[in-house]
Structure formats: C-alpha cells, structure tokens
Amino acid sequence: LFFFFLTQCLCGCCWALRPRYKRLVDNIFPEDPEDGLVKANMEKLTFFALSAPEKLDRIAAYLSERLTRELNRHRYGYVCIALEALEQLLLACHCQSINLLVESFLSTLRLLLEADRPQLHILATNSFVKFANIEEDTPSYHRSYDFFVSRFSEMCHSDHEDTDVQNKIRVSGIRGLQGVVRKTVDDELQVNIWEPRHMEQIVPALLVNLQEHTHTSSESPAEQTEVCFRELLGRAAYGHINNAIRPVLMHLDTHGLWEGRSFAVQCFQIIMYSIQSQHSHLVIQQLLGHLDANSRSPASVRAGIVEVLSGAAVIEATGSVGPTVLEVFNTLLRQLRQSVDYELTGYYDNAGKLKTSSTEEKTLQDAVIKTIGSFANRLPVYQRSEVMLFIMGKIPVPGIYPALGSPNGGSNLLTALPSSFLEPLLSFTLMEDPDIRLLVLSILTSLIDRHRNSLCRFSIRRNVHLMCVSVQHAQRLYRHVYLACREESSGRSHYQALFTLLAVLSVELANEEVVVDLIRLVLALQELALSNQECLSVFNRCGVHAVCAAFFNLLSQLNLPPPLHLHVTQVIERRQKDAPHLLPEDALSDKPRLPGQLKVEEVLLFVPSKICEALTGSSYSAHAERLNTAYTPQLTGTHTLSRSTHCVSAD
C-alpha cells in the first residue's frame, strides 16, 4: 500500500512519469505565449491521436482542462493556443472517434462564450464556424446546440458602448448562427433548428441587424445578416417555411414596421428570392392569413401588408399564385369590402372607438387594387377572365351584388375576355357611384395590362414602344369608354383612369385596325365634349378634351406616320399657348383654371380629315377611310346602370 501511494505521488510530481498524451499536449505550449503553438510538437500530438484514436477523449479533456486553467489565470495567449490545438485535432481526425473530441470542444466553446470578454466571444465563434464547416463521417445522437443558438442570438443584439466592438460582436453572432444552421439543417439526428423555439430566436436576431444597419462593407452586420438569412431560407424544406416566416411577421408587428413599408418589402423580397420557388405560395398564404388577422388594425398597417403582397406577386415565382388564386382574390376583396365599410362609418372597429379617415382607407383601397393587378398579371391570359368573374361577384357595391354564378360552376377556362365576363364588368363602369366606377376601371386596366404599361403618367410627354397583342370584343370596350365619359360625376381620377385604359388598349392591342378604331373613338369623345346637348360641366368637357389630347400625343409616338405626329404637335402647342385648360397638366391639376364658358376654336381641335390624310399611304391606308365615318356607339336602355339622366342619347 505504501508503495502504491509513493508511486502516485511520484507520478504527480515527476513530469517524466506523466501519461504520454499529457506530455505531448504540454509540449505544444511555448514558454512565451506570443511565440504561438509549437508546430513540430503539434504534429507529434496529431500523429499520436491518429495512431491511437481511443485516446482522443483524454487528449480533448486534458486540452480543455489546460484551457480552463489558463482562462482562470487570465493568460489569454495560452487560451488561444489550446483552442487552436483543439481545432487542428478536429480537422485532422475524420474518423469514428471524432465525437470523442467534439463534446470537450463544445464545452470549451461554451466556457469562452460565457466569459465577460468580447474578444473571447469572437474567438469562440470563429472556432465554432470552422467546426461547422467540417463534414463528419459519423452521426451524433446526443449533441445539443441549444446553448449556441441562444448565445449567438444574444450576441446579435449586442449593445456594447463601443460601436466598432458592437458591430464585431454582432457580425460574430450572425456568423455563429450561420454555422449552427449549416451544422444542423441537413442532419436529421441533430437538433431540429426549424422548431419554433429556435426560429423565434434566430429570425428576430437577424432582422434587427438587417433593420438597424446599412450595407457599408462586406463585414457590416447588415451584409452578413442578408447572407445568413438567404442561406437559412434557401435550406428550408416545405414543412419548415411557416416556422421561418411566422417570426418575421411577429417582428414586423412588434416593432410597427408595416407602416414604414420599405423594410417589410425588403424582408419579403429577400424571402421570395431565397426560398425554393415551389414553396413560394406558402409565403403568400402566410401573408394572406396575416392580413385577415389584422382586419382590425389601422389602415396604414393593412396597406403595408397589402403592399408586401403586391411586391411578392411581381417576383418571378410561378408557384406563388397557382394553388391559391381564389384565396388571394377572396382575401383582397374582403379587405376592400371592409375598408369601404370602415370609410363609411369612420371607425375600423366594431366598438366605434378606433377612428379612421377617408384618406387612409382610400390609400388602402388603392393598394388593394394595385395588388389585384399584380397578381392578375402573373396569371395566364385565359385564366384572367375566370378571376374577373370571381371579382365582379365579390365587388363591394352597396346593395348590388349581381348573380353572375360561380366562376367554377361548369366553367372550362374561358377564352380571354368572354361576353359572360365583359358585359357585367363593363356595366359596373357606369354605376352612379363614382368610386365604384373608378374601382372597376382600375381593375379592368390591371387585367388587360400584361406589360405594366399603365405605369405611364397622364401627360402629353411620353415615349413608348409598340407591342402587338390581339383581343376580342374590343367594340364593347370602346362603347363603355364613350359612355363613361358622359358621366357627370366623374372627377380627375376618372379621367386619369380612362386615359390609362385607352393607353393600355393602344399598346397592348395595337394593330392597324385597332388604332383606327381608337382614333374614331377619341374623335367621337372630342365631339361629345363640344356638344351642347350633353349635360356636362365645363370641368367635364375640359377633362374629356384633356383625355383626347393625352391619347393623341401617345398615339403619335407609336411609330405612326410623321404627318400625324406633326398635326398632333401643332394642336398641342396651340393649346399650350392659347387654351392650356384643354390639356391634362392644367385641366386636371389640383386647382384647374377653367373658363366660365367653354369655347373651342377649330385650330385647337384634332381634325379627322387631316388625320385621315396623315395615315393615307402608310400601312394604315386600308383602314384610314373609316375615319370619314364618325364613331357611333350602339346604345340600348340596358347599357347603363347609372341613375343619372342624359339629356340626349347618342344613336
């Protein structure tokens, strides 16, 4: 017994009697820590570890013990050396025994991350990232990364008083989260990083840095955040999308970021471009559900969510609309209907405590219409008529909901713009309620406009290029444009919408026959504005003249014969000089300067004979003669739903 205790004492006191692995570990530490790891001795330790892998756990435990001892003594140079040795062993030992190293390695990193020195946090994170990039040959069944998710997320929220140090800590935390994702996302035996408890830590940590910082350099928190966020979303499988998106919605709610819109739009642009395209419709569904959940929120919040939806729709993601077409339009139209109700009552809650304004609700309604157009533009042409039938059955007209039938009942994907869709739609453009007329004009334009040409501004200065598409039933459209111009309650927005519709028709449906028909229509509108038999105010007449001027200016630039451009230019220049109230910039301004009585000299008008002459000898010659016959819409008593009475019907 005495001999045994003596041996133990000698082993503890005499370095030569220590186990070989301990001697090899001790030899890698130099006398001066600034000299760094003793490379030759590190090679001996690595060779020993590879030759005797069963000793790896002891080697790792002893290295961890040395690191802890040096850390407690504040000898940080030796701490770095011990950590570097652990890293090199991890990189070298691609064998079944690597798990023996990993537990000690991760315990060491936890120790460093719990220290109170930012430099150690950064050191530990860099080491973890190196480890995360190692492809392990064998699975691990009991490894946990919960601490690292929590700690790295906390580092992303660092508020260190030194800005440079704060940024370094945040960037380090972001890179750490990226490492956790890389290490766990493809290994079913690892912790499920997609669980809500993890996503609710990771996603807000990333969004805070994306929101608070700008892309000043490749090492900025925002730059690193976007890289990490995109990688996280890109690795998300079908069943993980909802858990990844829900914390985004919660973060935007909590911090009131829907109202700013730009950041929310930026977030979902990153999301839509990063996820696999076949999963895009899940994001749309999440946004739709969130919009419904915020039905009792301020109009600015609802408008922000709708704008994000609109931005998501225009991103090239085929699967984002297909499976949820009717759900998209049903939700948007439900919001539109609610907004109309809120506007009428002045409150956006049932208790009548939360006030809203007409301006706020109209902003939301405009956003909804824009979004309907955005989604419609993603649909095939043949499918738009189906959607329009659905829309017209849901449109919020107080007291009037025409029985159009279900768009799915017995329907077989109608051709573009069929009669069953066109007639009820166009009837709504003649409702007495000006807001309804404007809404339907906007929706109609959005569905016809496949190339986003409706973005053109209502003015006489615009250069465009010709695009050729065919359409059916154009005469019905022309007739209702004419009838809409006879409505006495039309305002500036209506004339803007009518011009936009004419502009879209001229660009989307352009061929020689269509162009001539549109010219005949606009010349008829000019005569309408001149007629004393129509019950139109001076403002209405000037508005119609302004629409005609803007349309002819647009048309003259669509590669039509130069003589037509010359005639249009001369008329417009004369109006600018003598009658600016006949041009859109003046007639439809916030404070138009209109004459008491409207008298229009011939030199201020677009002359049919000159236009006909200008088109003769060009590709339009075959149709130019039709300009000598005035356009006359065929009207019956059922062609208007308006309760206003016209003085004389145009037969």
XYZ file of C-alpha atoms in Angstrom:
651
model
C 0.000 0.000 0.000
C 2.832 2.337 0.872
C 4.477 1.601 -2.465
C 1.247 2.438 -4.323
C 0.858 5.839 -2.704
C 4.500 6.569 -3.290
C 4.116 5.773 -6.966
C 1.115 8.101 -7.288
C 2.968 10.922 -5.641
C 5.968 10.455 -7.873
C 3.754 10.382 -10.975
C 2.155 13.630 -9.932
C 5.424 15.306 -9.195
C 7.652 13.911 -11.864
C 6.819 15.089 -15.381
C 8.564 12.088 -16.944
C 6.125 9.700 -15.331
C 3.031 11.516 -16.678
C 0.960 9.776 -19.418
C 2.353 10.285 -22.873
C -0.701 12.130 -24.220
C -0.354 14.690 -21.414
C 3.324 15.196 -22.163
C 2.513 15.641 -25.849
C -0.157 18.209 -25.005
C 2.110 20.087 -22.615
C 4.843 20.244 -25.270
C 2.704 22.272 -27.688
C 2.717 25.240 -25.299
C 5.783 27.505 -25.634
C 7.426 29.338 -22.768
C 6.281 32.651 -24.235
C 2.649 32.577 -25.492
C 3.474 35.189 -28.091
C 5.561 32.556 -29.896
C 2.351 30.689 -30.674
C 1.681 26.986 -30.989
C 4.815 24.817 -31.235
C 4.107 23.357 -34.659
C 6.568 20.458 -34.549
C 5.159 19.233 -31.267
C 1.607 19.730 -32.558
C 2.420 17.413 -35.451
C 3.597 14.777 -32.936
C 0.383 15.151 -30.947
C -1.734 14.841 -34.102
C 0.165 11.720 -35.227
C -0.334 10.158 -31.799
C -4.059 10.955 -31.873
C -4.460 9.399 -35.305
C -2.459 6.329 -34.251
C -4.417 5.853 -31.027
C -7.926 7.281 -31.622
C -9.154 5.695 -28.391
C -7.084 8.356 -26.579
C -8.853 11.255 -28.286
C -11.329 11.800 -25.462
C -8.490 12.004 -22.931
C -6.490 14.360 -25.140
C -9.514 16.621 -25.628
C -10.365 16.551 -21.922
C -6.821 17.487 -20.954
C -6.649 20.297 -23.546
C -9.932 21.590 -22.201
C -8.560 21.373 -18.670
C -5.432 23.330 -19.670
C -7.562 25.956 -21.434
C -9.802 26.376 -18.368
C -6.787 26.729 -16.099
C -5.217 29.379 -18.315
C -8.515 31.200 -18.632
C -8.890 31.383 -14.847
C -5.359 32.786 -14.653
C -6.185 35.357 -17.390
C -3.365 34.003 -19.543
C -5.295 34.522 -22.775
C -2.362 33.772 -25.050
C -2.273 30.174 -23.825
C -6.086 30.039 -24.127
C -5.754 30.791 -27.836
C -3.075 28.127 -28.233
C -5.198 25.453 -26.529
C -8.172 26.318 -28.717
C -6.045 26.237 -31.864
C -4.830 22.763 -30.912
C -8.387 21.535 -30.483
C -9.281 22.948 -33.906
C -6.347 21.194 -35.596
C -7.236 17.892 -33.993
C -10.837 18.258 -35.171
C -9.715 18.951 -38.723
C -7.298 16.018 -38.713
C -9.426 13.356 -37.055
C -12.043 12.402 -39.659
C -12.813 9.079 -38.093
C -15.405 7.392 -35.967
C -13.818 8.754 -32.813
C -14.287 12.414 -33.697
C -17.315 12.502 -31.427
C -14.912 11.937 -28.526
C -13.305 15.265 -29.367
C -16.438 17.232 -30.104
C -18.015 17.144 -26.651
C -14.913 18.573 -24.979
C -14.531 21.080 -27.808
C -18.099 22.354 -27.471
C -17.801 22.508 -23.682
C -14.717 24.646 -24.111
C -16.531 26.984 -26.505
C -19.410 27.338 -24.057
C -16.919 28.327 -21.392
C -15.430 31.020 -23.624
C -18.819 32.329 -24.711
C -19.840 32.708 -21.054
C -16.756 34.777 -20.255
C -17.013 38.545 -19.943
C -14.538 39.465 -22.680
C -15.880 40.214 -26.190
C -12.594 39.056 -27.716
C -13.163 35.580 -26.300
C -16.702 35.532 -27.694
C -15.370 36.325 -31.136
C -12.575 33.757 -30.757
C -15.035 31.024 -29.749
C -17.414 31.905 -32.573
C -14.673 31.738 -35.195
C -13.714 28.341 -33.858
C -17.322 27.153 -33.966
C -17.645 28.274 -37.596
C -14.579 26.207 -38.507
C -16.111 23.227 -36.768
C -19.452 23.787 -38.542
C -17.730 23.521 -41.918
C -16.346 20.056 -41.108
C -18.255 17.241 -42.772
C -18.430 14.478 -40.206
C -18.282 10.852 -41.278
C -20.398 9.527 -38.437
C -23.700 10.695 -36.908
C -24.055 12.147 -33.443
C -27.108 11.218 -31.411
C -26.786 13.265 -28.246
C -25.252 16.550 -29.317
C -27.129 19.744 -28.426
C -26.763 23.222 -29.908
C -29.473 24.947 -27.889
C -26.931 26.964 -25.925
C -25.216 28.149 -29.089
C -28.482 29.224 -30.734
C -29.345 31.226 -27.637
C -25.875 32.730 -27.157
C -25.272 33.645 -30.796
C -28.727 35.214 -30.989
C -27.915 37.229 -27.890
C -24.663 38.417 -29.472
C -26.670 39.673 -32.467
C -28.412 42.087 -30.083
C -25.173 43.412 -28.554
C -25.387 46.984 -27.278
C -21.699 47.417 -26.397
C -20.831 51.059 -25.828
C -18.036 50.928 -28.415
C -19.689 50.901 -31.845
C -16.839 49.054 -33.540
C -16.808 46.370 -30.862
C -20.591 46.152 -31.022
C -20.504 45.570 -34.782
C -17.803 42.914 -34.421
C -19.808 41.084 -31.770
C -22.968 41.241 -33.870
C -21.212 40.036 -37.005
C -19.688 37.232 -34.966
C -23.129 36.252 -33.628
C -24.572 36.217 -37.131
C -21.745 34.029 -38.397
C -22.288 31.742 -35.412
C -25.969 31.326 -36.272
C -24.990 30.614 -39.846
C -22.667 27.912 -38.551
C -25.411 26.346 -36.444
C -27.692 26.241 -39.463
C -25.043 24.642 -41.653
C -24.217 22.076 -38.987
C -27.748 21.018 -38.203
C -30.036 21.634 -41.155
C -29.078 18.571 -43.201
C -28.647 16.131 -40.321
C -31.889 14.594 -39.092
C -30.131 13.312 -35.970
C -29.132 16.815 -34.887
C -31.314 19.336 -33.092
C -34.250 20.468 -35.255
C -33.251 24.045 -35.982
C -36.648 24.699 -37.593
C -38.581 24.297 -34.359
C -40.467 27.476 -33.369
C -38.387 27.901 -30.187
C -35.237 28.196 -32.306
C -36.727 30.204 -35.166
C -38.152 32.700 -32.677
C -34.603 33.418 -31.519
C -32.753 33.255 -34.825
C -35.062 35.229 -37.120
C -35.531 38.317 -34.889
C -31.770 38.395 -34.238
C -31.187 38.582 -37.986
C -33.949 41.098 -38.692
C -32.713 43.515 -36.024
C -29.379 43.778 -37.791
C -30.940 43.945 -41.222
C -33.081 46.823 -39.995
C -30.604 48.814 -37.942
C -27.552 48.719 -40.168
C -26.687 49.667 -43.719
C -24.541 47.748 -46.204
C -21.370 49.764 -45.602
C -18.998 46.871 -46.249
C -18.839 43.120 -46.665
C -18.171 42.870 -42.923
C -21.148 45.001 -41.843
C -23.877 43.342 -39.741
C -26.451 44.004 -42.467
C -24.361 42.360 -45.171
C -23.623 39.319 -43.031
C -27.269 39.156 -41.949
C -28.586 39.071 -45.503
C -26.156 36.308 -46.434
C -27.198 34.262 -43.399
C -30.909 34.955 -43.882
C -30.790 33.909 -47.525
C -28.902 30.717 -46.668
C -31.374 29.864 -43.914
C -34.373 30.340 -46.212
C -32.709 28.571 -49.107
C -32.310 25.445 -46.970
C -35.934 25.462 -45.774
C -37.965 22.459 -46.860
C -41.717 22.527 -47.442
C -42.595 21.790 -43.835
C -40.257 24.459 -42.462
C -41.425 27.548 -44.364
C -44.206 28.517 -41.976
C -41.965 28.301 -38.903
C -39.404 30.530 -40.641
C -41.938 33.144 -41.820
C -44.046 33.425 -38.677
C -41.287 35.137 -36.612
C -40.821 37.641 -39.457
C -44.479 38.621 -39.230
C -44.271 38.820 -35.428
C -41.176 41.030 -35.602
C -42.788 43.425 -38.073
C -45.887 43.590 -35.858
C -44.000 44.130 -32.627
C -41.821 46.935 -33.961
C -44.505 48.637 -36.065
C -42.612 48.079 -39.301
C -45.574 47.560 -41.618
C -46.281 51.269 -41.685
C -42.771 52.104 -42.860
C -43.336 49.531 -45.635
C -39.888 49.762 -47.188
C -38.262 47.435 -44.636
C -41.152 44.976 -44.739
C -40.980 44.926 -48.540
C -37.207 44.399 -48.374
C -37.643 41.445 -45.991
C -40.100 39.662 -48.214
C -38.108 40.372 -51.342
C -35.226 38.522 -49.699
C -37.598 35.739 -48.663
C -39.208 35.321 -52.080
C -35.894 35.319 -53.917
C -34.258 32.911 -51.433
C -36.764 30.118 -50.905
C -37.299 27.350 -53.415
C -39.806 28.565 -55.997
C -42.202 25.662 -55.446
C -42.667 26.848 -51.858
C -43.487 30.466 -52.702
C -47.230 30.003 -52.380
C -46.729 29.196 -48.689
C -45.348 32.683 -48.132
C -48.326 34.187 -49.938
C -50.678 32.136 -47.757
C -48.923 33.351 -44.610
C -49.275 36.965 -45.721
C -52.934 36.496 -46.608
C -53.642 34.964 -43.213
C -51.776 37.794 -41.511
C -53.769 40.359 -43.482
C -57.000 38.774 -42.262
C -55.657 38.712 -38.714
C -55.036 42.472 -38.963
C -58.512 43.345 -40.238
C -58.998 45.485 -37.128
C -55.623 47.211 -37.416
C -55.075 50.782 -38.659
C -55.341 51.320 -42.413
C -51.619 52.065 -42.627
C -50.797 48.608 -41.241
C -53.216 46.884 -43.604
C -51.876 48.895 -46.539
C -48.325 47.905 -45.610
C -49.193 44.203 -45.629
C -51.024 44.605 -48.937
C -48.011 46.356 -50.450
C -45.782 43.479 -49.371
C -48.238 41.101 -51.040
C -48.074 43.176 -54.205
C -44.285 43.082 -54.209
C -44.294 39.323 -53.652
C -46.608 38.842 -56.626
C -44.364 40.503 -59.168
C -41.347 38.412 -58.220
C -40.878 35.612 -60.721
C -42.213 32.733 -58.662
C -44.671 30.696 -60.691
C -45.852 28.615 -57.787
C -46.724 31.635 -55.644
C -50.143 32.180 -57.184
C -51.293 28.990 -58.846
C -52.575 26.910 -55.904
C -54.108 29.908 -54.108
C -55.612 32.048 -56.866
C -59.117 32.343 -55.450
C -57.823 32.613 -51.898
C -55.701 35.594 -52.925
C -58.534 37.457 -54.599
C -61.083 36.475 -51.971
C -58.903 37.885 -49.181
C -58.082 41.076 -51.055
C -61.692 41.720 -51.967
C -62.790 41.013 -48.405
C -60.312 43.652 -47.239
C -61.632 46.011 -49.894
C -65.200 45.498 -48.710
C -64.194 46.044 -45.073
C -62.295 49.193 -45.999
C -65.388 50.606 -47.712
C -67.386 49.873 -44.552
C -64.728 51.496 -42.353
C -64.687 54.539 -44.593
C -68.466 54.908 -44.308
C -68.532 54.522 -40.505
C -65.294 56.370 -39.778
C -64.085 53.576 -37.465
C -62.109 50.381 -38.019
C -63.507 48.520 -35.024
C -66.993 47.365 -34.044
C -66.955 49.339 -30.809
C -66.666 52.682 -32.602
C -63.547 53.721 -30.654
C -60.753 53.457 -33.202
C -61.118 56.201 -35.789
C -60.033 56.053 -39.395
C -60.126 58.624 -42.172
C -61.352 58.528 -45.735
C -57.836 59.357 -46.942
C -56.285 56.425 -45.075
C -58.890 53.979 -46.282
C -58.624 55.175 -49.884
C -54.854 54.668 -49.694
C -55.518 51.104 -48.620
C -58.097 50.623 -51.375
C -55.603 51.858 -53.978
C -53.036 49.393 -52.610
C -55.559 46.543 -52.850
C -56.403 47.410 -56.458
C -52.715 47.583 -57.325
C -52.165 44.194 -55.716
C -55.094 42.652 -57.565
C -53.471 43.848 -60.774
C -50.078 42.492 -59.707
C -51.475 39.042 -59.069
C -53.600 39.132 -62.208
C -50.518 39.927 -64.264
C -48.947 36.687 -63.054
C -51.854 34.640 -64.441
C -52.155 33.195 -67.949
C -54.426 35.271 -70.177
C -57.095 32.568 -70.352
C -57.321 32.474 -66.552
C -57.883 36.195 -66.095
C -61.494 36.027 -67.222
C -62.158 33.382 -64.570
C -60.690 35.647 -61.926
C -62.607 38.656 -63.180
C -65.895 36.781 -62.934
C -64.976 35.971 -59.365
C -64.050 39.585 -58.632
C -67.240 41.030 -60.073
C -69.259 38.669 -57.905
C -67.441 39.992 -54.835
C -67.072 43.693 -55.636
C -68.257 45.894 -52.742
C -71.222 47.687 -54.311
C -73.668 48.660 -51.524
C -76.942 46.829 -52.111
C -75.986 45.446 -55.533
C -74.455 42.002 -55.996
C -75.371 40.667 -59.446
C -75.921 36.931 -59.725
C -73.088 36.074 -62.064
C -72.844 32.476 -60.950
C -69.810 30.710 -59.622
C -66.686 31.042 -61.779
C -66.025 27.368 -61.161
C -69.513 26.047 -61.824
C -69.456 24.294 -65.209
C -66.699 26.604 -66.429
C -63.981 25.363 -68.735
C -61.236 28.048 -68.678
C -62.869 30.585 -70.960
C -61.055 32.397 -73.723
C -59.762 35.877 -72.954
C -62.492 38.452 -72.245
C -65.636 36.380 -72.997
C -69.072 38.020 -73.094
C -70.108 36.438 -69.800
C -67.319 38.353 -68.100
C -67.184 41.515 -70.193
C -70.801 42.660 -70.045
C -71.260 42.593 -66.257
C -67.837 44.141 -65.778
C -68.465 46.993 -68.185
C -71.886 47.607 -66.687
C -70.183 48.448 -63.420
C -68.168 51.182 -65.159
C -71.463 53.092 -65.488
C -72.633 52.898 -61.890
C -73.819 56.187 -60.417
C -71.343 55.827 -57.561
C -68.103 57.399 -58.904
C -65.920 55.383 -56.511
C -67.274 52.118 -57.891
C -66.708 53.297 -61.470
C -63.139 54.207 -60.646
C -62.520 50.887 -58.909
C -63.767 48.843 -61.853
C -61.806 50.924 -64.385
C -58.657 50.289 -62.351
C -59.288 46.544 -62.122
C -60.122 46.291 -65.820
C -56.950 48.139 -66.763
C -54.853 45.934 -64.499
C -56.208 42.756 -66.090
C -55.695 43.969 -69.665
C -52.254 45.405 -68.959
C -49.836 42.483 -69.293
C -46.688 44.578 -69.697
C -47.274 47.087 -66.864
C -47.802 49.931 -69.330
C -50.385 51.501 -67.027
C -47.462 52.926 -65.084
C -47.285 55.694 -67.674
C -48.215 59.111 -66.351
C -51.193 61.166 -67.523
C -49.435 63.836 -69.513
C -48.602 64.755 -73.077
C -44.907 63.887 -72.702
C -44.268 60.198 -73.034
C -42.200 57.965 -75.303
C -43.414 54.403 -75.692
C -42.810 51.453 -77.980
C -45.328 49.369 -79.859
C -46.247 45.897 -78.658
C -48.757 43.796 -80.572
C -51.352 41.579 -78.902
C -54.817 40.547 -80.102
C -58.087 40.678 -78.139
C -61.783 40.008 -78.716
C -64.835 42.183 -78.147
C -62.964 45.495 -78.487
C -66.134 47.288 -79.610
C -67.747 46.662 -76.235
C -64.792 48.288 -74.532
C -64.951 51.312 -76.851
C -68.650 51.766 -76.249
C -68.277 51.785 -72.479
C -65.327 54.165 -72.590
C -67.577 56.522 -74.542
C -70.433 56.090 -72.064
C -68.125 56.555 -69.086
C -67.033 59.935 -70.488
C -70.689 61.069 -70.371
C -70.918 60.591 -66.618
C -71.372 63.969 -64.923
C -69.960 62.862 -61.547
C -66.561 61.940 -62.955
C -63.568 63.582 -61.329
C -59.887 63.936 -62.061
C -59.150 60.321 -61.083
C -61.776 59.043 -63.523
C -60.233 60.871 -66.459
C -56.822 59.600 -65.376
C -58.229 56.052 -65.316
C -59.950 56.475 -68.703
C -56.760 57.717 -70.325
C -54.794 54.869 -68.731
C -57.301 52.361 -70.117
C -57.057 53.911 -73.609
C -53.265 53.929 -73.369
C -53.158 50.271 -72.341
C -55.547 49.340 -75.149
C -53.463 51.202 -77.704
C -50.257 49.495 -76.581
C -51.475 46.003 -75.648
C -53.957 45.548 -78.503
C -52.191 47.579 -81.149
C -52.628 46.741 -84.829
C -53.769 48.908 -87.740
C -57.461 48.175 -87.334
C -57.449 48.737 -83.579
C -55.516 52.006 -83.910
C -58.029 53.382 -86.426
C -60.950 52.330 -84.213
C -59.363 54.041 -81.216
C -58.844 57.217 -83.258
C -62.520 57.163 -84.281
C -63.498 56.671 -80.623
C -61.385 59.576 -79.384
C -62.639 61.858 -82.162
C -66.157 60.948 -81.015
C -65.176 61.889 -77.456
C -63.968 65.223 -78.769
C -67.380 65.791 -80.388
C -69.016 64.741 -77.128
C -67.127 67.455 -75.273
C -68.165 70.038 -77.897
C -71.857 69.105 -77.912
C -74.243 71.487 -76.177
C -76.796 68.721 -75.924
C -74.845 66.877 -73.237
C -75.363 67.775 -69.559
C -71.645 68.114 -68.842
C -69.984 70.847 -66.796
C -67.065 72.921 -68.057
C -64.797 70.749 -65.931
C -66.157 67.554 -67.511
C -65.732 68.944 -71.024
C -62.186 70.104 -70.324
C -61.445 66.701 -68.783
C -62.613 64.897 -71.937
C -60.585 67.275 -74.140
C -57.556 66.581 -71.910
C -58.022 62.815 -72.337
C -58.180 63.274 -76.128
C -55.014 65.386 -76.164
C -53.050 62.951 -73.995
C -54.217 59.995 -76.086
C -53.308 61.569 -79.454
C -49.936 62.586 -78.084
C -49.324 58.994 -77.003
C -50.600 57.565 -80.273
C -48.492 59.874 -82.429
C -45.353 58.379 -80.853
C -46.219 54.754 -81.562
C -44.276 54.618 -84.825
C -47.184 56.147 -86.733
C -46.623 58.275 -89.873
C -44.745 61.569 -89.245
C -47.615 63.733 -90.648
C -49.842 62.532 -87.802
C -47.193 63.426 -85.256
C -46.875 66.868 -86.857
C -50.622 67.555 -86.705
C -50.871 66.437 -83.078
C -47.846 68.525 -82.119
C -49.309 71.622 -83.753
C -52.641 71.269 -81.928
C -50.976 70.660 -78.574
C -48.594 73.596 -78.991
C -51.528 75.861 -79.878
C -53.400 74.683 -76.782
C -50.358 75.285 -74.617
C -50.283 78.856 -75.883
C -53.986 79.766 -76.040
C -56.002 77.126 -74.169
C -53.977 75.232 -71.504
C -57.278 74.257 -69.844
C -57.700 71.711 -72.674
C -54.541 69.848 -71.634
C -54.268 67.404 -68.698
C -51.499 69.304 -66.890
C -53.857 72.254 -66.404
C -57.406 70.919 -66.710
C -56.861 68.130 -64.183
C -54.487 69.836 -61.786
C -55.278 70.361 -58.109
C -56.510 73.883 -58.862
C -57.541 73.983 -62.521
C -58.026 77.402 -64.127
C -61.172 76.892 -66.152
C -63.140 79.464 -68.170
C -66.683 80.367 -67.211
C -67.942 79.260 -70.630
C -66.089 76.882 -72.864
C -65.489 77.908 -76.457
C -63.086 75.862 -78.525
C -61.771 77.215 -81.809
C -61.165 74.841 -84.702
C -57.395 75.335 -84.565
C -57.482 73.787 -81.094
C -59.117 70.585 -82.316
C -57.824 67.359 -83.810
C -59.225 67.307 -87.360
C -60.477 63.959 -88.762
C -59.654 64.854 -92.368
C -56.060 65.767 -91.511
C -55.630 62.576 -89.519
C -57.060 60.548 -92.391
C -54.703 62.257 -94.814
C -51.760 61.621 -92.495
C -52.493 57.886 -92.440
C -53.005 57.589 -96.199
C -50.090 55.979 -97.991
C -48.971 54.078 -94.871
C -49.754 50.619 -93.554
C -52.956 52.145 -92.189
C -54.305 53.007 -95.660
C -56.643 50.018 -95.789
C -58.483 51.304 -92.713
C -57.965 55.064 -92.977
C -61.169 55.654 -94.981
C -63.175 54.578 -91.948
C -62.163 57.839 -90.290
C -64.580 59.623 -92.618
C -67.407 57.800 -90.799
C -67.983 59.109 -87.310
C -67.938 56.596 -84.466
C -71.461 55.979 -83.153
C -71.892 53.612 -80.214
C -74.919 51.343 -80.422
C -76.897 52.044 -77.262
C -79.934 50.444 -75.660
C -81.704 51.053 -72.402
C -79.648 48.343 -70.690
C -76.268 49.833 -71.493
C -76.080 51.877 -68.313
C -76.779 51.164 -64.676
C -76.421 54.824 -63.818
C -79.453 56.560 -62.356
C -78.303 59.863 -63.813
C -80.283 61.076 -66.815
C -78.537 62.018 -70.031
C -80.089 64.889 -71.970
C -79.822 63.133 -75.323
C -78.783 59.566 -76.128
C -76.170 59.146 -78.839
C -77.719 56.981 -81.527
